[in-house]
Tab-separated table of C-alpha atoms and ligand atoms in Angstrom:
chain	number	residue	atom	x	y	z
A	19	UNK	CA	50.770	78.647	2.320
A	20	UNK	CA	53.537	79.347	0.037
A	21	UNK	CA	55.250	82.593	-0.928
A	22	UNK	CA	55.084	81.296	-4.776
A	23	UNK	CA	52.197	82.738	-6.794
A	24	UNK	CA	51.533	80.916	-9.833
A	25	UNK	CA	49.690	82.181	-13.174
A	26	UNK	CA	49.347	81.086	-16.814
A	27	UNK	CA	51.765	82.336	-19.032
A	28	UNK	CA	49.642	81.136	-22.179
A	29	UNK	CA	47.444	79.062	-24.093
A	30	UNK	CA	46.627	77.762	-27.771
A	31	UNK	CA	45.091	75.711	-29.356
A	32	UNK	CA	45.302	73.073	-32.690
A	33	UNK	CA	42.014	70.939	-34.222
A	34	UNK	CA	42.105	68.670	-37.284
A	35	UNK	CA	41.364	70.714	-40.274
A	36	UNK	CA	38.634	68.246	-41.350
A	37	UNK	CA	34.945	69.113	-40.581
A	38	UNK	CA	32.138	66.415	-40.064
A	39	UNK	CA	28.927	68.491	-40.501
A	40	UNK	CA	25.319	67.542	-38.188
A	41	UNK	CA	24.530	67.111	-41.871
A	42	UNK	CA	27.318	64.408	-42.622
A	43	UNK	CA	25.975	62.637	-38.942
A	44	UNK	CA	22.405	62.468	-40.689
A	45	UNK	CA	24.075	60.269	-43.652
A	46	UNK	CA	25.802	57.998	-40.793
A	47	UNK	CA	23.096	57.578	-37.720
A	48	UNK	CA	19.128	58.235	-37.812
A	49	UNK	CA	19.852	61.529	-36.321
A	50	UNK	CA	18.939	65.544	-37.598
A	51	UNK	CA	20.327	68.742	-37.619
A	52	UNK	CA	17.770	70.152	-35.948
A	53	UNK	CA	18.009	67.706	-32.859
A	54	UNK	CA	21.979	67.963	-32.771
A	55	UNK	CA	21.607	72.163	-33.025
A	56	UNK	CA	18.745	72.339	-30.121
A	57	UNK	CA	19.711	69.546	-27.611
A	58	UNK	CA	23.225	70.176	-28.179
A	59	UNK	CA	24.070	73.136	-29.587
A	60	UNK	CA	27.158	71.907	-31.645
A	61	UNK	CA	26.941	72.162	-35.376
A	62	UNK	CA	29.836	70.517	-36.291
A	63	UNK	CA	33.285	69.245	-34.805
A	64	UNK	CA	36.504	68.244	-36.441
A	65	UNK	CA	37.875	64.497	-36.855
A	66	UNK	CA	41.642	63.709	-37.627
A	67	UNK	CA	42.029	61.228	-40.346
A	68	UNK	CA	44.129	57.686	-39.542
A	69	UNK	CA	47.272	59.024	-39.263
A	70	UNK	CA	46.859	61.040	-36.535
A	71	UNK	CA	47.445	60.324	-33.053
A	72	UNK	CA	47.218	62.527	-30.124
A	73	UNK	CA	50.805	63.679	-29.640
A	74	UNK	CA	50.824	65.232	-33.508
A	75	UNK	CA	47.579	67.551	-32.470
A	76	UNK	CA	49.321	68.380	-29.134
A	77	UNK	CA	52.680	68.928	-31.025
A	78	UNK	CA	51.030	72.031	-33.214
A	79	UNK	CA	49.263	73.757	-30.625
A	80	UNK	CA	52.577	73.674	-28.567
A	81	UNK	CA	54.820	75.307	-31.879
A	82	UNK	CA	52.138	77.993	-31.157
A	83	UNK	CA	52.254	78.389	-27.809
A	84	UNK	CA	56.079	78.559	-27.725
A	85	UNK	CA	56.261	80.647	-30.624
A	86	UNK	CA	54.076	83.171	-28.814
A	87	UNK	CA	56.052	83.076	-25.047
A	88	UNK	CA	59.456	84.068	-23.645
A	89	UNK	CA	59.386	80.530	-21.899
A	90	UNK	CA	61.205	78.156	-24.473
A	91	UNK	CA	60.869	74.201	-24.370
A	92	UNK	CA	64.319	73.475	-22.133
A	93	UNK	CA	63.010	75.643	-19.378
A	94	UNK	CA	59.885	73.230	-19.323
A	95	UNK	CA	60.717	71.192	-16.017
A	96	UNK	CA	57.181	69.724	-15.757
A	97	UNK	CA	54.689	67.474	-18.528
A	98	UNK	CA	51.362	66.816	-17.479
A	99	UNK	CA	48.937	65.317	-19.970
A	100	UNK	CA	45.215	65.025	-19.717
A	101	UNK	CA	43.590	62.538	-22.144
A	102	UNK	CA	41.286	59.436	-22.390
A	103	UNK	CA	42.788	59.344	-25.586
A	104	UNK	CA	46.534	58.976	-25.475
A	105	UNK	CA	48.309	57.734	-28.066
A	106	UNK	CA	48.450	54.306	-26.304
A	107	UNK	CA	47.762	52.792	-22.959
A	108	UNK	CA	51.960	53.221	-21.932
A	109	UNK	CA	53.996	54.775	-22.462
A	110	UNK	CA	52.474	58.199	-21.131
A	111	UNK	CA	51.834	60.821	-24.428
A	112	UNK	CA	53.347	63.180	-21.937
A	113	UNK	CA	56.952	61.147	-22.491
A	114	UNK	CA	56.287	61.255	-26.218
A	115	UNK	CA	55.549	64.906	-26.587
A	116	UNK	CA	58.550	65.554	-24.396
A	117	UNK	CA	60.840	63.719	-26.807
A	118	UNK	CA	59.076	65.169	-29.765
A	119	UNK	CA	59.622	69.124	-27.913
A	120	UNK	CA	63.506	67.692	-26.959
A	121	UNK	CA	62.676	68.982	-23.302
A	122	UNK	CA	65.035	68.033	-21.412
A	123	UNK	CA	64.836	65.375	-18.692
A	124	UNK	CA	61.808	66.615	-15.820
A	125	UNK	CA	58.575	64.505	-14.582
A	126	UNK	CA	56.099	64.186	-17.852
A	127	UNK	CA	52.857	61.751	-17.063
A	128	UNK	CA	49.388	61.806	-18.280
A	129	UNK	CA	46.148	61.626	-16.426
A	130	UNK	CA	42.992	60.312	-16.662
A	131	UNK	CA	40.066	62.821	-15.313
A	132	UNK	CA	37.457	62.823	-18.063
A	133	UNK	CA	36.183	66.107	-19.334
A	134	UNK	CA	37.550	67.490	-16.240
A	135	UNK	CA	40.990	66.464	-16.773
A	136	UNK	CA	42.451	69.987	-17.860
A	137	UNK	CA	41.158	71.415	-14.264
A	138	UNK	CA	42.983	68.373	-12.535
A	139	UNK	CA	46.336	69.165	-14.786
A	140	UNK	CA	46.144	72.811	-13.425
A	141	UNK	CA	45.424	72.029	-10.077
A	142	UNK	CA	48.720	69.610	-10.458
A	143	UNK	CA	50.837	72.342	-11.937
A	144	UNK	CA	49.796	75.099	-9.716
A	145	UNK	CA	50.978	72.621	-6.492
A	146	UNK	CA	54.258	71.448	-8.594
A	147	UNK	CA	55.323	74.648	-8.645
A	148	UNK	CA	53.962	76.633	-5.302
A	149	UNK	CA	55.903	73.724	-3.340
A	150	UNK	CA	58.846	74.500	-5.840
A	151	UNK	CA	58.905	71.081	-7.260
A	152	UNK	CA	58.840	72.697	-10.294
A	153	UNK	CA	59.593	76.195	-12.137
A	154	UNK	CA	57.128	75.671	-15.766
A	155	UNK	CA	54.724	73.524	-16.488
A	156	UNK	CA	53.150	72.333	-19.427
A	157	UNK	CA	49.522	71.629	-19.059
A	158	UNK	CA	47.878	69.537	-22.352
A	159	UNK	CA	44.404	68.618	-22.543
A	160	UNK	CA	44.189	66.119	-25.554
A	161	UNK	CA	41.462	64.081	-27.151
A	162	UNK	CA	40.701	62.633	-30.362
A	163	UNK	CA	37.333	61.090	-29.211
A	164	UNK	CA	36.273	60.426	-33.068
A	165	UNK	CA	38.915	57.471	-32.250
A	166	UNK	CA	36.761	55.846	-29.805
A	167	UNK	CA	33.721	57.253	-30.877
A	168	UNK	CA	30.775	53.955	-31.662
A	169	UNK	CA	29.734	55.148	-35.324
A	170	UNK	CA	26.698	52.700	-34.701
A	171	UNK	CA	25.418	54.873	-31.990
A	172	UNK	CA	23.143	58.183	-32.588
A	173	UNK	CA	23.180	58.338	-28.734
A	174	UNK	CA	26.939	59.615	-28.560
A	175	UNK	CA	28.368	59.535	-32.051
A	176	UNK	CA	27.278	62.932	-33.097
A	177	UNK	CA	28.852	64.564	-29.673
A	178	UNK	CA	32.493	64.454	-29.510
A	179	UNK	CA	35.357	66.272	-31.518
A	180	UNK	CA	39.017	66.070	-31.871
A	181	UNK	CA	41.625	68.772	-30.540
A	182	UNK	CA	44.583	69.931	-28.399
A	183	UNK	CA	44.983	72.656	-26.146
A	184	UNK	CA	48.596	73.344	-24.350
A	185	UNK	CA	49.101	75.910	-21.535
A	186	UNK	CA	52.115	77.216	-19.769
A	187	UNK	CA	51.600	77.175	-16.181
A	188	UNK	CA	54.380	79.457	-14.293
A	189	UNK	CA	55.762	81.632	-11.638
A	190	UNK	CA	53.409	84.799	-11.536
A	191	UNK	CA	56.328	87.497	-10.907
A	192	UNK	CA	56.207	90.074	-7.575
A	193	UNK	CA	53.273	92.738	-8.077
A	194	UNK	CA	51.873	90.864	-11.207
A	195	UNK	CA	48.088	90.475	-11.680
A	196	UNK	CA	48.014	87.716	-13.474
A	197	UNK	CA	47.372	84.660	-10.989
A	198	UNK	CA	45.566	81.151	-10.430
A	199	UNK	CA	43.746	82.551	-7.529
A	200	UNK	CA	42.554	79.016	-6.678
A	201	UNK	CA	41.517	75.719	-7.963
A	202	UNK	CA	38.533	73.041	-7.052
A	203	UNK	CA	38.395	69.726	-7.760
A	204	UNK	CA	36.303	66.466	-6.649
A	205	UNK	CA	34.487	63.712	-7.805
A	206	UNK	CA	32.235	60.646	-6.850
A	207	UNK	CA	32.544	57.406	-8.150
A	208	UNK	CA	29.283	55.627	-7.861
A	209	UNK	CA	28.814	56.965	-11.305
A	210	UNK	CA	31.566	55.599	-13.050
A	211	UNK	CA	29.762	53.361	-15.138
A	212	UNK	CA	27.440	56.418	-16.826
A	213	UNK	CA	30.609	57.310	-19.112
A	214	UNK	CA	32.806	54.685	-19.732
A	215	UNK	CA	35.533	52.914	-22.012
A	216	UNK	CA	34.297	49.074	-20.794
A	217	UNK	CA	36.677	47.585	-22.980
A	218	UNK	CA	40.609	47.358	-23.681
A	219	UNK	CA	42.100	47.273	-19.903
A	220	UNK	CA	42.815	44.771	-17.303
A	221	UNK	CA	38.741	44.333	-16.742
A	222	UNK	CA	37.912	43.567	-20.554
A	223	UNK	CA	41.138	43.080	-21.851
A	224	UNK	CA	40.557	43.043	-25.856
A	225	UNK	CA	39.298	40.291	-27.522
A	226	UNK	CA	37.712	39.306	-30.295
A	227	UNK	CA	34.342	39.392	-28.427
A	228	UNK	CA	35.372	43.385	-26.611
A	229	UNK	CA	35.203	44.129	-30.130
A	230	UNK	CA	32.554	43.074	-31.866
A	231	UNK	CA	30.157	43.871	-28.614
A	232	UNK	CA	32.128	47.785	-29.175
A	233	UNK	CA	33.741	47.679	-26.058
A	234	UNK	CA	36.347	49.674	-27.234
A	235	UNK	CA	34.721	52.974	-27.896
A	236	UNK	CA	32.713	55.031	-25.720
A	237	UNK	CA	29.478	54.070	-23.769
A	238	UNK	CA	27.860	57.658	-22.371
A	239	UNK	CA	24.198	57.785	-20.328
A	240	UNK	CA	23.802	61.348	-21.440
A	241	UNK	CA	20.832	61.905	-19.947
A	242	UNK	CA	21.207	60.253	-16.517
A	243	UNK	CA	24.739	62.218	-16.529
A	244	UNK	CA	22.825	65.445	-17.436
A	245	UNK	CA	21.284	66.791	-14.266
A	246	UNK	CA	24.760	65.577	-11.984
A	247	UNK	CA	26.281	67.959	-14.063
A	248	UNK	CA	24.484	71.020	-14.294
A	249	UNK	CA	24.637	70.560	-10.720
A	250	UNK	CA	28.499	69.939	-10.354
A	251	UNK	CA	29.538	72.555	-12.541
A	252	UNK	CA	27.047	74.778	-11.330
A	253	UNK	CA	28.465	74.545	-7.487
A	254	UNK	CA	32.355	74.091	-8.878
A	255	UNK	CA	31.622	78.016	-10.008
A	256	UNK	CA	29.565	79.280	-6.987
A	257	UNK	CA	32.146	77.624	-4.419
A	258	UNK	CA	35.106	78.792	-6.078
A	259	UNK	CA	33.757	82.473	-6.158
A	260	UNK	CA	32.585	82.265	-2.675
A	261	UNK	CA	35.084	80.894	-1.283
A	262	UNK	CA	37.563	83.762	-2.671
A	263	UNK	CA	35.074	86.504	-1.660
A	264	UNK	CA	33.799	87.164	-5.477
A	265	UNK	CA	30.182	87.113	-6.845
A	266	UNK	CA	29.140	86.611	-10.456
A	267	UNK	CA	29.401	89.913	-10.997
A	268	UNK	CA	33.159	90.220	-11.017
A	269	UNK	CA	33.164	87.341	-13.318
A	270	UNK	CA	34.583	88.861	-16.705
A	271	UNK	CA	34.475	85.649	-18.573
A	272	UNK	CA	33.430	81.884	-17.628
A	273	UNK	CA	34.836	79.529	-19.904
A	274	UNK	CA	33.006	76.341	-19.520
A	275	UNK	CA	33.735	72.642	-20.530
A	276	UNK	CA	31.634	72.533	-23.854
A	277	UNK	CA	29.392	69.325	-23.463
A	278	UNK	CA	25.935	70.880	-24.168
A	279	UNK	CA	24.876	74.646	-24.813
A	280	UNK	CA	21.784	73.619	-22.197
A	281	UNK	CA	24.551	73.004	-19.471
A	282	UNK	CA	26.507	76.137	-20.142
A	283	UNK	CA	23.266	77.894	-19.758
A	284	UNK	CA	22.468	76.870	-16.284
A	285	UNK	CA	25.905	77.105	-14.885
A	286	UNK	CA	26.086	80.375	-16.048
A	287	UNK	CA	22.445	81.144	-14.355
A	288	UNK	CA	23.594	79.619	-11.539
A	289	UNK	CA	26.441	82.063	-10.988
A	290	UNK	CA	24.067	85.600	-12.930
A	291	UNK	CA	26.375	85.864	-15.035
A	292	UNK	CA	25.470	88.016	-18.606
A	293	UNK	CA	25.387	85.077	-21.679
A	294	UNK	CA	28.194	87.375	-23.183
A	295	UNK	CA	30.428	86.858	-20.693
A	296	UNK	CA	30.347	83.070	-21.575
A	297	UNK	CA	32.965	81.804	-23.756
A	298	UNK	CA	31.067	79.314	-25.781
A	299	UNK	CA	33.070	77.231	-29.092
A	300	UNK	CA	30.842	74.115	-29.223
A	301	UNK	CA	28.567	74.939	-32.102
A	302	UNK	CA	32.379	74.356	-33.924
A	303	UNK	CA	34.120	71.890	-32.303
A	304	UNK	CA	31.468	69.748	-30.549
A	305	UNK	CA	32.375	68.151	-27.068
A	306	UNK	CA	36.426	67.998	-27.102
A	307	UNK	CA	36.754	67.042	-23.534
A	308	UNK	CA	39.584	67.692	-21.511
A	309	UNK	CA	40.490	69.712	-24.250
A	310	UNK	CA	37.481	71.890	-24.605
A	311	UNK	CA	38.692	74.572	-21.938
A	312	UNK	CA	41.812	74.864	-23.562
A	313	UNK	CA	40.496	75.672	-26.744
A	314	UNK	CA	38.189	77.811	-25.677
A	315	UNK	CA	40.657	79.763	-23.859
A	316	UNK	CA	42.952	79.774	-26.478
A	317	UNK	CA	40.931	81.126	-29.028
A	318	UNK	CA	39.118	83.817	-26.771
A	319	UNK	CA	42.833	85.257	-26.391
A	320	UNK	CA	43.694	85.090	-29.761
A	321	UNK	CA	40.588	87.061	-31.136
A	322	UNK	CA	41.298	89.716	-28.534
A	323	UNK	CA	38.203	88.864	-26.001
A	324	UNK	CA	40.039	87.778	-23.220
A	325	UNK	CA	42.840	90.396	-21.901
A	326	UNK	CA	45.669	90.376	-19.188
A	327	UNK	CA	43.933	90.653	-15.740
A	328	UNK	CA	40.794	89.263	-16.916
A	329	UNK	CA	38.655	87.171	-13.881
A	330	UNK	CA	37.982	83.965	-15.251
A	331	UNK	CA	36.249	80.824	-14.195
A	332	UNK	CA	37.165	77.519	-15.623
A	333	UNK	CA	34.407	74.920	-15.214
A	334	UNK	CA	34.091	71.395	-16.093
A	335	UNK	CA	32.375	67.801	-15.557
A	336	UNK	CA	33.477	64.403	-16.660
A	337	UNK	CA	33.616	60.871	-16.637
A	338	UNK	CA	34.416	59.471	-13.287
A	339	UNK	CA	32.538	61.262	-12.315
A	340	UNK	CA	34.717	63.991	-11.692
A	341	UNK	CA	34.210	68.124	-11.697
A	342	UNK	CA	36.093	71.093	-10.587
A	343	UNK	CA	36.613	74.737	-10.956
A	344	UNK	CA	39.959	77.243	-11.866
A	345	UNK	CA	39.685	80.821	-10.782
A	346	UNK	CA	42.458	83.162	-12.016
A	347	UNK	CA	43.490	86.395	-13.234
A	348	UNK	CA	44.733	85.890	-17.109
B	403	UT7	O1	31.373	65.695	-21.403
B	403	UT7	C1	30.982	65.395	-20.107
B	403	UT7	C2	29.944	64.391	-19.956
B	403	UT7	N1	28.852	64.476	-20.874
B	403	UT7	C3	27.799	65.244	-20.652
B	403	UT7	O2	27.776	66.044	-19.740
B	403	UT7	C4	26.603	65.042	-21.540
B	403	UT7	C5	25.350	65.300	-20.773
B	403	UT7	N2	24.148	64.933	-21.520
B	403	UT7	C6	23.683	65.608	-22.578
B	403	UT7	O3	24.297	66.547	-23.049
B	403	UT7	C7	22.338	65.196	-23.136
B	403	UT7	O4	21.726	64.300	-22.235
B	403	UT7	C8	22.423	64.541	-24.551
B	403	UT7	C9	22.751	65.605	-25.590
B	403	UT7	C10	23.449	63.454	-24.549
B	403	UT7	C11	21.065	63.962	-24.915
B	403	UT7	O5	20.050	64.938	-24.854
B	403	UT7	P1	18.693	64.635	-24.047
B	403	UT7	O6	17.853	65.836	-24.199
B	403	UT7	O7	19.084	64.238	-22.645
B	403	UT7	O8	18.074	63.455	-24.868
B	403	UT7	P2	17.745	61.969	-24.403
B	403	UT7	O9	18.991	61.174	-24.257
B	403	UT7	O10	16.791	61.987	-23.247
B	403	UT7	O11	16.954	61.426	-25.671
B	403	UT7	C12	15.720	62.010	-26.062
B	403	UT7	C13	15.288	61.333	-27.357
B	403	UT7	C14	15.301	59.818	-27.269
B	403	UT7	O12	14.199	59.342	-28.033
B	403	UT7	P3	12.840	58.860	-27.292
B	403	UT7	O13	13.271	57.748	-26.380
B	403	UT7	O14	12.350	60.068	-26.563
B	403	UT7	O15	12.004	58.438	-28.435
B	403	UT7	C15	16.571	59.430	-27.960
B	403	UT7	O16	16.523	58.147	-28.531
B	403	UT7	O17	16.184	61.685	-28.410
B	403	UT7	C16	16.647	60.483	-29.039
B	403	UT7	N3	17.996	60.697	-29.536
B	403	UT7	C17	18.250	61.201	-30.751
B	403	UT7	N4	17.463	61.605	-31.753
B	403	UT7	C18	18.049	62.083	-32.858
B	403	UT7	C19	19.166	60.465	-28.898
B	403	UT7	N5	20.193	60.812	-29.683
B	403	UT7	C20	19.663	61.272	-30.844
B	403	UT7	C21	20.204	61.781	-32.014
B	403	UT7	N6	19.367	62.171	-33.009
B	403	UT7	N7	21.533	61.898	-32.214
């Protein structure tokens, strides 16, 4: 065990400013508003337009995050990107954002953990810098999903969103309460194929046929997926509480990965915890990802719900299929 606690110094967020409405879906697929709002509950999410790439959303959250910590970009020592949607395959977005932040030179790489991938980043961090490999960390989770997003497809189209959230993952200093008490992750891939990018890599590389068969944008089983993860997120939060001697009730806020309201629902059930001590965003930004947490988090802080020495669970479940669990002390 090392002497090194670590904690989160901060988060925030960025989104594209444009909205696409459940009623702007109904004009695209033979879908409702009414179906969207009750099997989802998202109402709308935001899309960036054709300029964007993921690096410019991450680059605005991070002029907020900076603006709002003592920790400035050269004492960053550590990158870590999570994204199915990087700005390309190689070079990492974590090596672009670095040059576009002029941090100076330190280890910067993405990875690729689904919806989950923002848990994985933290879990990264947090060892980086208990094992002193590294001082600060920046922890992205990215995804512009409306990128890769099948516009043919009512099954998935009308799920997924586009934003950024950034975090600075640091020393917690002697006697401070703020802490990453502990972190969970796992997955099992037998279920890989349930939520998958088929085309574009060394399997499908892309052809002409990868793209007219859509093999480049997103291919989701929702429903199959469904129950594995209202069970996975549901015990990521009971085995991280247990494990650290905690019970629901000491919960003050679980911010979830935002896929579906229904899922939110039974993980917080599963750990009796009060609905308003949910953090819950999709209604606005839809399913974001690996960058759902983040945004969540981010915006919880900035309209004053979520304080300094705050217990919070994070909890997500993604393609992989992967799932894990942050417990901390803001
Ligand atoms: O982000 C991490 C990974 N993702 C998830 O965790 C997502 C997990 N899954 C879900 O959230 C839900 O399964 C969905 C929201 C994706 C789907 O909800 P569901 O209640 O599981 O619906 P379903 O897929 O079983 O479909 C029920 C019906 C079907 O019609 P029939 O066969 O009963 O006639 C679908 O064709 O709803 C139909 N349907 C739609 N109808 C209107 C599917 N998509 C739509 C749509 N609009 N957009």
């Amino acid at each position: 065990m090392s002497d090194i606690r670590v904690k989160i110094d901060g988060v925030a967020m960025a989104a594209p400013d444009k909205i696409l409405t459940n009623k702007d879906l109904e004009r695209i697929v033979d879908t409702s508003d009414e179906w969207i709002r009750t099997r989802t509950g998202m109402v709308e999410r935001r899309i960036s337009d054709e300029h964007t790439a993921a690096s410019d959303i991450v680059l605005k959250a991070c002029e907020k995050l900076f603006k709002k910590s003592s920790i400035r970009t050269r004492d960053i020592d550590l990158i870590i990107v999570a994204t199915v949607t990087p700005d390309h395959p190689f070079p990492s977005t974590a090596c672009i954002l670095q040059t576009k932040l002029g941090i100076p030179h330190c280890p910067a790489f993405d990875i690729s953990a689904g919806c989950t991938g923002f848990i994985y980043a933290i879990t990264i961090a947090k060892q980086f810098i208990e094992n002193g490999s590294a001082t600060n960390a920046l922890v992205i989770g990215v995804e512009l999903l409306t990128k890769i997003t099948n516009w043919t497809d009512r099954n998935t189209c009308v799920l997924f969103g586009d934003g950024a959230g950034a975090a600075i993952v640091t020393q917690a200093n002697k006697g401070e309460i703020s802490e990453i008490i502990d972190t969970y992750i796992s997955s099992d891939g037998r279920y890989g194929d349930l939520l998958i990018m088929r085309g574009g890599g060394s399997r499908n590389p892309t052809s002409k046929e990868t793209v007219e068969q859509n093999m480049h944008t997103l291919y989701m089983e929702g429903n199959k997926i469904f129950k594995i993860a209202v069970k996975s997120m549901g015990d990521a939060a009971v085995r991280i509480l247990e494990r650290n001697g905690f019970t629901g009730d000491d919960v003050d806020w679980l911010i979830p990965h935002q896929a579906n309201l229904r899922i939110i629902d039974a993980t917080a059930k599963r750990i009796h915890l009060l609905p308003q001590k949910v953090i819950i965003n999709i209604e606005k930004y839809g399913n974001t990802s690996s960058a759902s947490i983040p945004l969540a988090f981010a915006e919880a802080i900035e309209d004053g719900r979520v304080r300094r020495g705050d217990l919070i669970v994070l909890d997500a479940f993604g393609a992989g299929l992967t799932w894990g669990s942050v417990l901390l002390r803001y």
